[in-house]
Amino acid sequence: VPGGPQRALFVQTDNPSGNRVAVYQRAPDGTLTLAGSYATGGLGGVLKGSVADHLSSQGSMAYGQRGSLLYVVNAGSNTLSVFSVRGDELSLRQVVSSGGVFPVSVTVHNGVVYVLNAMDGGSIQGYFSVLGYLIPIAGSNRLLGLTIPNDTTQFTHTPGQIAFTPQGSQLIVTTKLNLSDIDVYSVGPFGNLSPEAVVNSEPGTGPFGVSFDQAGRLVVADVGDGSLASYSVNPNGTLAPIDSVATTQAATCWVAVAGRFFYTSNAGSSSLTGFAESLSGQLSFLGDTSTDPGTVDASSTPSGTYLYVRTGVEGIVDEFRVGENGSLTKIGSVTVATAVGGEGIVVT
């Protein structure tokens, strides 16, 4: 088997007694077969108030093409695991400190990795990937200064995701219902960040999961008003709103891209809502598709032909074929052992 990915799917269990990554082979028809399970060397975590979404985040796993490396957060032990990927086999290379408390999201671009820590007001930490190992970037840690939730609102008032823009020149952080902001940091040539973020306040929207379209525009799932919104990201870090369309579903938190279509995961309705996008970034509602209970993280194949969706209540991954018009046809499902409430998904 040559090095690098080869039609595989990776999910983490987020089990507090020992986190693992389950690996599945993807058949040509999109169906999944378990290929193996690997300990991360860390622990999963559970935010207070969560039911199907124990990390209450998007992007708790990330894949770096350079070096064929898989990054996985261990929320319960404040660490980040690094695996080398060879087809559908993993090898644990390193477990490093996340530079904060309760890491929930990780992103990578061209060998620079940033992780988002959700607790103690939130923080981010950067690393260089050198020969498959992470080295912390000096001076890269940033405190988000969020209000610290002390009750069962913990899962709604921690930050939601960290993500590089497609060109890697900016870093996006969402704050969900804590401040309802989308923070944008500029990224220097060596992974160093601007001292402060440009804070884009989006009152009442509760920005949670993000993705990007083929033109590099930002698309955001808003849990506060149950919508999908699109923005242009300006070079100075400000956002220019383009469109916002309601899903009419409950707990719209995650968004995945499949070709020219977007799909929000609506945990409270156990559904996916599809959207098409025009060349100018306008969004059009396509309809809803039912899933197993507790719809959370989703990801498509690189071609956009198949969409895979984690459902946290019973630890199931649902498998869908994406039609030419954006319609979804269910083709199967698999149950991930010990992954009830599990989040995070990577498809290669």
XYZ file of C-alpha atoms in Angstrom:
348
model
C 0.000 0.000 0.000
C 1.566 3.354 -0.935
C 1.983 6.008 1.726
C -0.826 8.446 2.371
C -4.600 8.102 2.402
C -6.472 5.570 0.307
C -10.264 5.730 0.573
C -10.501 5.713 4.350
C -12.635 7.289 7.063
C -11.433 8.157 10.565
C -13.555 8.944 13.641
C -12.617 9.431 17.273
C -14.591 7.842 20.093
C -14.054 10.690 22.608
C -14.426 8.085 25.355
C -13.443 9.585 28.762
C -11.876 6.289 29.867
C -9.594 6.184 26.816
C -9.910 7.922 23.466
C -9.508 5.905 20.263
C -9.598 6.437 16.508
C -11.702 3.950 14.551
C -10.641 3.489 10.926
C -12.958 2.350 8.127
C -12.233 1.312 4.566
C -14.429 3.073 1.987
C -15.633 0.764 -0.766
C -16.150 2.177 -4.285
C -19.908 2.238 -3.583
C -19.357 4.390 -0.479
C -20.082 1.778 2.171
C -17.796 1.398 5.182
C -15.987 -1.598 6.678
C -14.070 -1.452 9.967
C -10.315 -1.732 9.346
C -8.936 -1.093 12.835
C -9.023 0.889 16.076
C -6.118 2.801 17.619
C -5.608 4.288 21.078
C -4.737 7.999 21.014
C -2.809 7.913 24.279
C -5.285 10.400 25.750
C -8.786 10.725 27.180
C -12.052 11.943 25.721
C -14.082 14.622 27.467
C -17.708 15.602 28.140
C -18.983 19.172 28.492
C -21.746 19.777 31.014
C -25.187 19.884 29.447
C -24.206 17.983 26.302
C -26.271 15.037 25.095
C -25.104 14.023 21.611
C -22.295 16.576 21.280
C -19.882 16.005 24.158
C -17.176 18.276 22.707
C -19.730 20.718 21.291
C -17.322 21.601 18.507
C -16.540 21.023 14.863
C -13.176 19.784 13.615
C -11.856 17.750 16.541
C -9.771 15.827 13.990
C -7.778 17.160 11.029
C -5.716 15.636 8.249
C -2.545 17.180 6.873
C -1.635 16.191 3.322
C 2.003 17.105 3.946
C 3.435 14.065 5.652
C 0.075 12.246 5.676
C -0.615 13.079 9.318
C -3.820 12.842 11.348
C -4.334 15.161 14.327
C -6.784 14.255 17.110
C -7.709 16.217 20.240
C -7.944 14.506 23.634
C -10.257 16.841 25.538
C -10.108 14.957 28.818
C -6.303 15.010 29.072
C -5.512 18.404 27.459
C -3.429 16.831 24.715
C -3.188 16.470 20.956
C -2.271 13.174 19.272
C -0.375 12.875 15.993
C -0.762 9.758 13.829
C 0.989 8.920 10.588
C -1.440 7.592 7.979
C -0.659 4.768 5.579
C -3.758 3.789 3.649
C -6.215 2.629 6.311
C -3.500 2.048 8.936
C -2.392 4.456 11.653
C 0.764 4.755 13.713
C 0.831 6.967 16.813
C 3.842 9.274 16.591
C 3.364 11.802 19.366
C 1.108 13.118 22.134
C 1.691 16.783 23.022
C 0.162 19.324 25.379
C -2.627 21.380 23.815
C -1.396 24.526 25.556
C -4.685 24.967 27.395
C -7.665 23.179 28.918
C -10.130 20.897 27.082
C -9.020 20.999 23.418
C -11.970 20.621 21.044
C -10.880 21.615 17.531
C -7.732 21.437 15.414
C -6.754 22.775 11.984
C -3.717 22.387 9.720
C -2.340 24.229 6.706
C 0.982 23.588 5.004
C 2.636 22.153 8.094
C 1.285 24.705 10.581
C -1.185 23.347 13.162
C -3.430 25.245 15.568
C -5.570 23.790 18.335
C -8.538 25.406 20.116
C -8.947 24.907 23.874
C -12.515 25.386 25.130
C -12.248 25.862 28.890
C -10.903 28.535 31.247
C -12.050 31.281 28.884
C -10.670 29.590 25.784
C -7.233 29.680 24.162
C -5.401 28.678 20.999
C -1.925 27.234 20.507
C 0.185 26.824 17.371
C 2.768 24.260 16.254
C 5.119 23.534 13.394
C 4.995 20.027 11.952
C 8.585 18.904 11.392
C 9.247 15.396 10.073
C 5.940 14.243 11.502
C 6.368 15.791 14.954
C 4.835 18.928 16.427
C 6.994 21.719 17.849
C 5.168 24.557 19.661
C 5.461 27.943 17.947
C 6.958 30.402 20.429
C 4.540 33.182 21.310
C 1.604 31.619 19.461
C -0.703 31.058 22.446
C -3.657 33.451 22.524
C -6.268 33.757 25.273
C -9.806 34.246 23.952
C -11.108 35.936 27.107
C -14.540 34.315 26.983
C -16.958 34.406 29.883
C -16.430 31.179 31.837
C -19.691 29.189 32.121
C -20.228 27.543 35.501
C -23.425 25.594 34.851
C -25.119 23.416 32.259
C -24.644 26.099 29.590
C -21.041 24.909 29.300
C -21.743 23.130 26.010
C -23.321 26.207 24.393
C -20.911 28.840 25.756
C -17.535 27.353 24.885
C -15.849 28.125 21.541
C -16.925 26.046 18.536
C -14.173 25.734 15.948
C -10.766 26.862 14.748
C -10.077 26.813 11.006
C -7.535 28.125 8.539
C -8.857 29.951 5.504
C -8.097 28.047 2.273
C -4.982 30.114 1.565
C -3.757 29.767 5.155
C -3.329 33.518 5.627
C -6.076 33.840 8.259
C -7.329 31.815 11.197
C -11.031 31.705 12.144
C -12.393 31.071 15.668
C -16.108 30.907 16.511
C -17.445 31.604 20.021
C -20.997 30.160 19.726
C -23.396 31.728 22.248
C -20.681 33.062 24.568
C -19.994 36.307 22.700
C -21.568 35.372 19.337
C -18.381 36.456 17.567
C -16.306 35.258 14.638
C -12.681 36.109 15.433
C -10.158 36.410 12.600
C -6.394 36.338 13.198
C -3.851 37.090 10.483
C -1.193 34.405 10.033
C 2.405 35.257 9.208
C 4.776 33.263 6.984
C 6.106 31.228 9.904
C 2.738 30.531 11.555
C 2.929 33.501 13.899
C -0.369 35.276 14.608
C -1.441 38.887 14.862
C -1.393 40.009 18.519
C -5.170 40.443 18.534
C -8.036 39.067 16.495
C -10.398 41.149 14.419
C -13.680 40.544 16.253
C -16.723 40.264 14.005
C -19.769 40.496 16.266
C -22.819 38.585 15.031
C -25.360 39.196 17.829
C -27.841 36.398 18.442
C -26.531 34.120 15.720
C -24.271 31.873 17.808
C -21.643 31.029 15.152
C -20.586 27.392 15.589
C -19.191 25.262 12.717
C -17.582 26.695 9.596
C -16.614 25.599 6.113
C -15.443 27.271 2.904
C -16.801 27.239 -0.611
C -14.775 26.776 -3.782
C -14.259 30.551 -4.021
C -12.859 30.760 -0.470
C -15.970 32.318 1.067
C -16.790 31.466 4.673
C -19.969 29.503 5.417
C -21.143 29.348 9.044
C -23.713 27.204 10.869
C -25.423 29.457 13.416
C -26.953 27.716 16.427
C -28.500 30.875 17.879
C -30.913 31.561 15.039
C -30.788 28.147 13.337
C -29.370 29.257 10.011
C -26.589 28.878 7.472
C -24.785 32.130 6.644
C -22.197 33.038 4.012
C -19.520 35.743 4.170
C -16.623 37.154 2.235
C -13.462 37.284 4.337
C -11.677 40.568 3.732
C -7.860 40.785 3.882
C -8.112 43.019 6.976
C -10.054 40.325 8.872
C -13.508 41.875 8.625
C -16.400 39.821 7.274
C -18.865 41.003 4.630
C -22.249 39.232 4.986
C -23.635 37.722 1.782
C -26.638 35.615 2.741
C -28.353 33.786 5.602
C -31.058 31.117 5.269
C -32.930 29.423 8.131
C -32.848 25.647 8.440
C -36.104 25.536 10.504
C -34.451 22.660 12.409
C -33.307 22.383 16.044
C -29.665 22.779 17.165
C -28.115 23.677 13.808
C -24.425 23.508 14.732
C -22.247 21.801 12.096
C -21.731 22.331 8.388
C -20.032 20.155 5.766
C -19.297 20.899 2.128
C -19.786 18.396 -0.700
C -18.927 19.894 -4.055
C -21.182 22.926 -4.544
C -23.571 21.833 -1.790
C -23.564 22.439 1.961
C -25.227 20.336 4.648
C -25.933 21.476 8.191
C -26.173 18.923 10.984
C -29.130 19.620 13.268
C -28.597 17.647 16.474
C -31.981 18.485 18.003
C -33.931 17.396 14.907
C -31.722 14.425 13.963
C -31.493 15.755 10.434
C -29.327 17.246 7.718
C -30.400 20.370 5.833
C -29.057 20.808 2.322
C -28.196 24.067 0.580
C -26.984 24.924 -2.891
C -24.841 27.979 -3.502
C -24.837 30.375 -6.425
C -21.687 31.788 -8.006
C -22.175 34.958 -5.930
C -22.499 33.087 -2.622
C -26.294 33.185 -2.332
C -27.727 30.127 -0.563
C -30.842 28.189 -1.545
C -32.650 25.672 0.662
C -32.750 22.114 -0.713
C -34.613 20.249 2.032
C -34.078 18.014 5.041
C -32.902 14.418 5.356
C -33.376 12.308 8.503
C -30.435 10.681 10.271
C -29.944 8.500 13.311
C -30.420 10.395 16.628
C -28.150 13.333 17.483
C -26.648 14.549 14.192
C -23.189 16.060 14.723
C -19.933 16.187 12.669
C -20.078 15.365 8.950
C -17.587 15.159 6.082
C -17.692 14.316 2.378
C -15.315 12.451 0.107
C -12.893 14.667 -1.841
C -15.081 14.219 -4.934
C -18.235 15.223 -3.041
C -19.936 11.968 -4.090
C -20.500 10.573 -0.595
C -21.333 12.252 2.723
C -20.697 10.645 6.113
C -22.417 11.891 9.254
C -21.752 11.165 12.904
C -24.817 10.753 15.113
C -23.858 10.984 18.756
C -26.744 9.489 20.702
C -25.947 5.907 19.658
C -22.448 6.387 18.214
C -23.477 5.710 14.610
C -21.977 6.951 11.327
C -24.621 7.311 8.596
C -23.570 6.931 4.950
C -25.185 8.939 2.120
C -24.764 9.264 -1.638
C -24.946 12.868 -2.873
C -27.106 13.286 -5.977
C -26.393 15.683 -8.831
C -29.128 17.958 -7.450
C -27.820 17.746 -3.881
C -30.324 15.166 -2.697
C -29.091 12.569 -0.212
C -29.717 8.829 -0.454
C -28.840 6.695 2.560
C -26.660 3.722 1.624
C -25.883 2.303 5.070
C -24.537 2.952 8.541
C -21.982 1.616 10.998
C -21.895 1.682 14.802
C -18.589 2.850 16.284
C -17.670 0.870 19.386
C -17.529 2.977 22.614
C -18.299 6.177 20.642
C -21.617 7.302 22.143
C -21.359 11.095 22.026
C -18.299 10.778 19.834
C -17.394 13.670 17.554
C -14.780 14.277 14.875
C -14.566 12.820 11.380
C -11.994 12.845 8.565
C -12.573 11.332 5.115
C -9.749 10.693 2.649
